[in-house]
Amino acid sequence: MGLTSETTVYVMAAVAAICVALLVWLWPRLAKQGVWQVLGRLAAVGVAQVTIIAAFACWLNSSYQFFGSWGELFGNVDTAPVGVTQAGGNNDGGAISGVSVKGSLIQPNGDEQLNRVSGLPTGPAAVNGRVESVKVIGRRTGVVDPAFVYLPPQYFQKAYHRQRFPVIVALSGYPGSIFNLAQYLRVSQTAGELQKSGQMQPTIMVMIRPTIAPPRDTECVNVPGGPQTETFLAKDLPDALKSTYRVGHDATAWGVMGYSSGGTCALQLTMRNPHVYTTAGALSPDYKIKDDATTGNLFGSGLGRVNRINGHDLMWRLKHLPAPQVSVLVADSKHGEKGYPETLAFIKAVKAPMRVVSILPENGSHNFPTWVREMPATLKWMNQQLTFPQDVVPRHVPKPKPGHTTVRASGQEPSEAPTRRR
């Protein structure tokens, strides 16, 4: 039984009910005076309470996907195979479609979580688009992280078969999951509606969690001697997507967004890696990363600790370092969220060539209903900042070398898009 499966929830609920029933049935026998009877009462009450809490925890985890497997719950995380360098695809627009290609940086993943998400596109992919459940394999970091990838209808249409697409990476908060991004933040559903109504150009949406070493919250930091989260999200993830999907190769086609700590991560990635991401959307972010009980020591010790802390303090960066040429959106509610004063200070501190816009509703909370309200405006603004890639897939694909798989693409080339490689 999977940790997030409904069967596990039902089994735990049944066990809890049985324990409560046994407690009621045995209580008259345990009501007598005596050491053993007292110990028996304590044990019976303790077991009943533990099973009730465990059943509730399983239901909560199944609903919000804090941990995706038993291994994650106990701190055992997959590691990537060594020497993975080349990805593959098929003739259906380069999407993996459940086909495992040996050596690919993107591998198909189980659909258990995806099947529980409501409102996903159905029917022909060329009409409604498609969402795929995959695993992203980090060539540098050895990280294996689940992701959902939304491909717009144009990705499968003949007229776009050689065209690359802009990308927006959506990051969950902590403790979060890609299920939260798809079901509660409704990333792909909102993007699909905006694109269908012409308010957003065709864009690939990638939903992924920054928690690469659960249950530890590593934020977006390369922890000395520990998880290399920034490297995974700023290098491994873009490389993996470029190797499998038809995405733009220039940073002007790449944006990253998120909520809560995912929004913090989006700002960090964009300001620290402007050659990778040029646009960020941050819903209820923080502007400085700090150690706490969930993160542990993120910055190590020794002489470099202060520099690493300052490097992840965005206000410090704006004051002491040249501003990067990026565009960012920050969102915070005037009443109901604690970060509003810090957001105003950040907006005031931004200087050219960096650009900042904001969404500042009068009321809101640090929760999904608030972020869902802010999503359409965030996606539309981010999409306007991204450049639709002019580079296309080469018409003549070189003969593959032995042991490698090459993505073959065909179709018409848009007349305004010159053929060139990047």
XYZ file of C-alpha atoms in Angstrom:
422
model
C 0.000 0.000 0.000
C 1.371 3.389 -0.966
C 1.626 6.042 1.726
C -0.735 8.373 -0.140
C -3.210 5.738 -1.353
C -6.843 5.731 -0.218
C -6.422 2.102 0.837
C -3.853 3.138 3.447
C -6.224 5.801 4.786
C -9.115 3.324 5.024
C -6.957 0.669 6.693
C -5.643 3.113 9.293
C -9.170 4.384 9.969
C -10.371 0.796 10.435
C -7.500 0.027 12.818
C -8.317 3.143 14.846
C -12.008 2.194 15.024
C -11.133 -1.338 16.162
C -8.809 0.000 18.857
C -11.507 2.345 20.166
C -14.022 -0.524 20.193
C -11.582 -2.757 22.093
C -10.956 0.043 24.580
C -14.690 0.314 25.318
C -15.100 -3.485 25.540
C -12.088 -4.045 27.804
C -12.617 -1.042 30.063
C -14.826 -2.857 32.649
C -12.083 -5.482 33.101
C -9.447 -2.787 33.489
C -11.495 -0.711 35.928
C -10.419 -2.735 38.975
C -7.789 -1.526 41.420
C -4.258 -2.751 41.015
C -0.968 -1.940 39.317
C -1.586 -4.143 36.287
C -5.071 -2.731 35.778
C -3.741 0.831 35.909
C -0.985 -0.017 33.418
C -3.563 -1.733 31.235
C -5.781 1.344 31.196
C -2.843 3.570 30.288
C -1.769 1.205 27.514
C -5.286 0.895 26.090
C -5.830 4.661 26.057
C -2.368 5.232 24.570
C -2.845 2.717 21.752
C -6.272 4.116 20.886
C -4.939 7.667 20.762
C -1.896 6.709 18.668
C -4.014 4.902 16.078
C -6.480 7.809 15.877
C -3.621 10.285 15.349
C -1.985 7.964 12.792
C -5.248 7.645 10.848
C -5.708 11.414 10.843
C -2.078 11.930 9.763
C -2.513 9.462 6.873
C -5.655 11.269 5.724
C -3.938 14.660 5.988
C -0.893 13.431 4.063
C -3.077 11.817 1.410
C -4.923 15.103 0.945
C -1.906 17.421 0.843
C 0.902 15.060 -0.228
C 3.504 16.184 2.327
C 5.326 12.873 1.805
C 4.905 10.904 -1.408
C 6.145 7.509 -0.208
C 7.104 5.505 2.859
C 10.741 6.037 1.942
C 10.350 9.811 2.026
C 8.576 9.605 5.373
C 11.557 7.795 6.897
C 14.147 9.917 5.072
C 15.079 7.434 2.331
C 15.176 9.297 -0.997
C 15.992 7.946 -4.467
C 19.352 8.800 -5.989
C 20.010 9.237 -9.686
C 22.057 6.785 -11.753
C 25.579 7.881 -12.643
C 26.495 9.130 -16.110
C 23.025 10.036 -17.394
C 23.536 12.456 -20.281
C 21.046 12.025 -23.101
C 17.269 12.156 -23.303
C 14.858 10.728 -25.805
C 11.339 11.215 -27.054
C 8.761 9.939 -29.494
C 6.927 11.286 -32.485
C 4.124 12.803 -30.443
C 5.769 16.172 -29.973
C 8.712 14.882 -27.985
C 6.632 13.957 -24.937
C 7.565 10.828 -23.050
C 4.001 9.442 -22.803
C 4.933 6.736 -20.330
C 7.806 5.371 -22.429
C 10.947 4.854 -20.370
C 14.028 5.834 -22.352
C 17.244 4.504 -20.873
C 19.604 7.310 -19.985
C 16.976 10.058 -20.068
C 17.077 12.930 -17.604
C 13.261 12.878 -17.632
C 11.611 9.558 -16.786
C 7.908 8.661 -16.591
C 6.469 8.523 -13.100
C 3.378 6.877 -11.669
C 0.006 8.564 -12.242
C -1.349 7.933 -8.731
C -1.165 11.603 -7.723
C -2.069 12.911 -11.172
C -5.237 10.812 -11.312
C -6.517 12.531 -8.171
C -6.221 16.041 -9.632
C -9.474 17.527 -10.902
C -9.874 19.693 -13.973
C -6.914 18.399 -15.990
C -7.175 18.434 -19.801
C -8.735 15.386 -21.417
C -9.282 14.319 -24.990
C -6.945 15.007 -27.923
C -3.697 16.634 -26.794
C -3.632 18.828 -29.928
C -6.939 20.356 -28.805
C -6.707 20.521 -25.013
C -3.044 19.969 -24.158
C -1.734 17.352 -21.751
C -0.229 17.011 -18.263
C 2.487 14.393 -17.750
C 3.760 12.865 -14.525
C 7.551 12.540 -14.637
C 10.704 12.223 -12.554
C 13.470 14.755 -13.068
C 16.960 13.322 -12.649
C 19.713 15.705 -11.617
C 22.910 14.921 -13.502
C 25.073 17.056 -11.197
C 23.301 16.626 -7.874
C 22.027 13.058 -8.072
C 18.559 14.288 -7.068
C 15.432 12.526 -8.303
C 12.380 14.781 -7.940
C 8.789 14.234 -9.147
C 7.168 16.811 -11.421
C 4.052 17.487 -13.469
C 4.584 18.992 -16.921
C 1.750 20.797 -18.711
C 2.151 20.905 -22.498
C -0.171 23.331 -24.344
C -2.235 22.175 -27.358
C 0.113 23.921 -29.791
C 2.935 21.648 -28.650
C 1.179 18.780 -30.471
C -0.034 20.686 -33.527
C 1.661 20.203 -36.879
C 2.286 23.909 -37.444
C 4.358 24.037 -34.233
C 6.189 20.717 -34.516
C 9.578 22.390 -34.775
C 8.817 25.334 -32.518
C 10.258 25.706 -29.023
C 8.119 27.131 -26.195
C 8.617 29.420 -23.184
C 8.664 27.790 -19.741
C 7.334 28.763 -16.319
C 8.520 26.611 -13.410
C 6.056 26.567 -10.490
C 7.438 25.736 -7.030
C 5.462 24.517 -4.028
C 5.909 25.761 -0.488
C 7.067 23.694 2.492
C 5.927 21.117 3.326
C 4.400 20.966 -0.111
C 4.067 18.809 -3.157
C 3.340 18.879 -6.853
C -0.155 17.654 -5.966
C -0.762 20.932 -4.118
C 0.378 22.894 -7.169
C -1.955 20.996 -9.478
C -4.999 20.510 -7.258
C -5.080 23.523 -4.943
C -3.093 26.223 -6.759
C -4.494 24.978 -10.109
C -1.395 25.892 -12.082
C -2.075 23.942 -15.271
C -5.838 24.574 -15.197
C -5.378 28.348 -14.881
C -2.658 28.444 -17.536
C -4.816 26.384 -19.889
C -7.806 28.693 -19.477
C -5.696 31.821 -20.003
C -4.038 30.378 -23.093
C -7.337 29.209 -24.560
C -8.827 32.708 -24.133
C -5.798 34.350 -25.747
C -4.641 36.088 -22.556
C -1.425 34.052 -22.430
C 0.853 32.766 -25.174
C 1.375 28.976 -25.392
C 3.664 28.118 -22.479
C 4.945 24.939 -20.877
C 4.238 24.811 -17.139
C 6.489 22.670 -14.924
C 5.252 21.921 -11.401
C 7.966 20.750 -9.022
C 8.814 20.914 -5.322
C 11.996 22.529 -3.993
C 12.056 20.042 -1.098
C 14.620 17.698 -2.640
C 15.656 16.036 0.648
C 12.415 15.494 2.595
C 11.585 16.016 5.384
C 14.321 18.674 5.539
C 13.473 22.138 4.256
C 16.542 23.152 2.247
C 14.917 26.271 0.755
C 16.935 27.147 -2.388
C 20.352 26.785 -0.820
C 23.375 24.717 -1.735
C 24.003 23.384 1.761
C 27.738 22.913 2.454
C 28.254 19.164 2.552
C 24.509 18.626 2.042
C 21.698 18.878 -0.531
C 22.473 21.144 -3.496
C 19.017 22.603 -4.076
C 20.062 25.699 -5.996
C 22.196 23.661 -8.384
C 19.320 21.257 -8.992
C 16.787 23.997 -9.764
C 19.135 26.366 -11.624
C 21.139 23.810 -13.622
C 19.853 20.237 -13.458
C 16.177 21.047 -14.004
C 16.661 23.330 -17.054
C 19.128 20.875 -18.601
C 16.720 17.972 -18.121
C 13.800 19.869 -19.644
C 15.869 21.087 -22.599
C 17.033 17.551 -23.280
C 13.504 16.143 -23.535
C 11.010 18.875 -24.408
C 10.986 21.586 -27.066
C 11.671 24.504 -24.734
C 13.531 27.741 -25.371
C 17.279 27.638 -24.798
C 17.643 31.332 -23.945
C 16.992 32.682 -20.444
C 14.505 35.213 -21.810
C 12.090 32.311 -22.323
C 12.349 31.063 -18.706
C 10.424 32.184 -15.624
C 9.893 30.725 -12.144
C 7.098 31.292 -9.650
C 5.929 29.902 -6.325
C 3.944 30.433 -3.147
C 5.242 30.865 0.409
C 8.761 29.372 0.572
C 8.354 28.498 -3.112
C 7.919 32.214 -3.778
C 11.039 32.908 -1.737
C 12.839 30.352 -3.862
C 11.580 31.939 -7.099
C 13.048 35.313 -6.130
C 16.305 33.736 -4.991
C 16.728 31.761 -8.208
C 16.005 34.725 -10.449
C 18.151 37.296 -8.654
C 21.047 34.885 -8.135
C 20.826 33.195 -11.556
C 19.654 35.831 -14.076
C 21.349 33.847 -16.857
C 18.831 31.036 -16.223
C 15.594 32.746 -15.128
C 14.740 36.302 -16.120
C 11.250 36.524 -14.619
C 9.877 35.611 -11.178
C 6.445 35.559 -9.573
C 6.495 35.349 -5.770
C 3.268 34.913 -3.790
C 3.746 35.657 -0.064
C 7.534 35.272 -0.101
C 10.259 35.999 2.427
C 13.232 38.078 1.383
C 15.863 36.436 3.560
C 16.572 32.768 4.186
C 17.174 31.857 7.821
C 18.003 28.696 9.722
C 15.159 27.189 11.744
C 14.018 23.846 13.120
C 12.956 22.544 9.684
C 16.052 23.691 7.777
C 18.880 22.855 10.139
C 22.178 24.551 9.381
C 21.866 25.747 5.779
C 25.020 27.834 5.599
C 27.696 25.734 7.242
C 30.365 27.223 9.457
C 33.722 28.933 9.175
C 34.704 32.103 7.380
C 32.309 31.595 4.455
C 29.155 31.371 6.575
C 28.519 35.132 6.728
C 29.002 35.513 2.969
C 26.579 32.653 2.287
C 23.972 34.169 4.615
C 24.321 37.601 2.979
C 24.135 36.043 -0.473
C 20.638 34.732 0.319
C 19.487 38.001 1.894
C 17.811 39.794 -1.024
C 17.741 43.167 0.726
C 21.482 42.889 1.343
C 22.023 42.015 -2.321
C 20.029 45.025 -3.512
C 22.083 47.308 -1.272
C 25.569 45.914 -1.901
C 25.529 44.225 -5.339
C 24.644 45.393 -8.861
C 20.978 44.837 -9.610
C 20.365 41.962 -12.054
C 18.476 42.616 -15.282
C 15.359 40.665 -14.320
C 11.655 41.326 -13.773
C 9.875 40.184 -10.612
C 6.335 40.244 -9.263
C 5.657 40.121 -5.519
C 2.267 39.597 -3.891
C 1.239 40.184 -0.280
C -2.006 41.156 1.447
C -2.226 44.391 3.423
C -4.324 42.744 6.125
C -4.001 39.065 7.009
C -0.352 38.391 6.129
C 2.731 39.197 8.182
C 5.077 39.944 5.286
C 3.418 43.098 3.944
C 5.919 45.618 5.465
C 8.869 43.581 4.166
C 7.287 43.462 0.713
C 6.933 47.254 0.639
C 10.571 47.599 1.708
C 11.666 45.235 -1.050
C 9.701 47.129 -3.694
C 11.277 50.385 -2.564
C 14.796 48.895 -2.626
C 14.639 47.594 -6.208
C 16.707 49.642 -8.659
C 17.322 49.593 -12.415
C 17.869 47.568 -14.493
C 15.797 45.293 -12.268
C 12.017 45.790 -12.513
C 9.359 45.010 -9.910
C 5.558 45.011 -9.945
C 3.216 43.996 -7.163
C -0.163 42.543 -6.264
C -1.256 44.014 -2.923
C -4.863 43.026 -2.130
C -6.521 44.717 0.833
C -7.294 41.418 2.588
C -5.961 37.897 2.324
C -4.262 35.107 4.209
C -1.288 32.824 3.834
C -3.355 30.143 2.116
C -4.470 28.714 -1.216
C -7.687 30.761 -1.627
C -5.572 33.945 -1.567
C -2.927 32.572 -3.940
C -5.548 31.226 -6.352
C -6.994 34.758 -6.604
C -3.535 36.080 -7.460
C -2.629 33.354 -9.957
C -4.277 34.642 -13.180
C -2.727 38.110 -12.904
C 0.638 36.596 -11.982
C 0.713 34.207 -14.939
C -0.447 36.851 -17.425
C 2.199 39.316 -16.270
C 4.984 36.720 -16.247
C 4.023 35.519 -19.695
C 4.213 39.059 -21.060
C 7.829 39.294 -19.863
C 8.904 36.055 -21.535
C 10.104 35.958 -25.125
C 8.513 33.357 -27.378
C 11.617 31.478 -28.585
C 12.708 32.162 -32.138
C 15.039 29.168 -32.218
C 13.492 25.986 -33.584
C 14.298 22.309 -33.676
C 16.736 21.616 -36.561
C 15.026 20.305 -39.697
C 17.684 17.690 -40.377
C 18.471 15.617 -37.326
C 22.060 14.260 -37.281
C 22.519 10.520 -37.312
C 22.549 9.388 -33.678
C 25.713 7.962 -32.208
C 25.658 4.382 -30.946
C 24.088 4.143 -27.514
C 22.278 7.493 -27.761
C 18.643 8.346 -28.448
C 17.724 11.365 -30.541
C 14.418 13.225 -30.497
C 12.984 13.347 -34.019
C 10.668 16.229 -34.805
C 8.857 17.096 -38.004
C 6.358 19.626 -39.288
C 6.200 23.139 -40.608
C 8.511 25.873 -39.492
C 6.857 29.257 -38.718
C 7.922 31.656 -41.441
C 8.937 34.347 -38.975
C 11.215 32.027 -36.975
C 14.706 31.603 -38.466
C 16.342 28.219 -38.126
C 19.304 28.296 -35.802
C 20.792 26.233 -33.022
C 21.602 27.346 -29.542
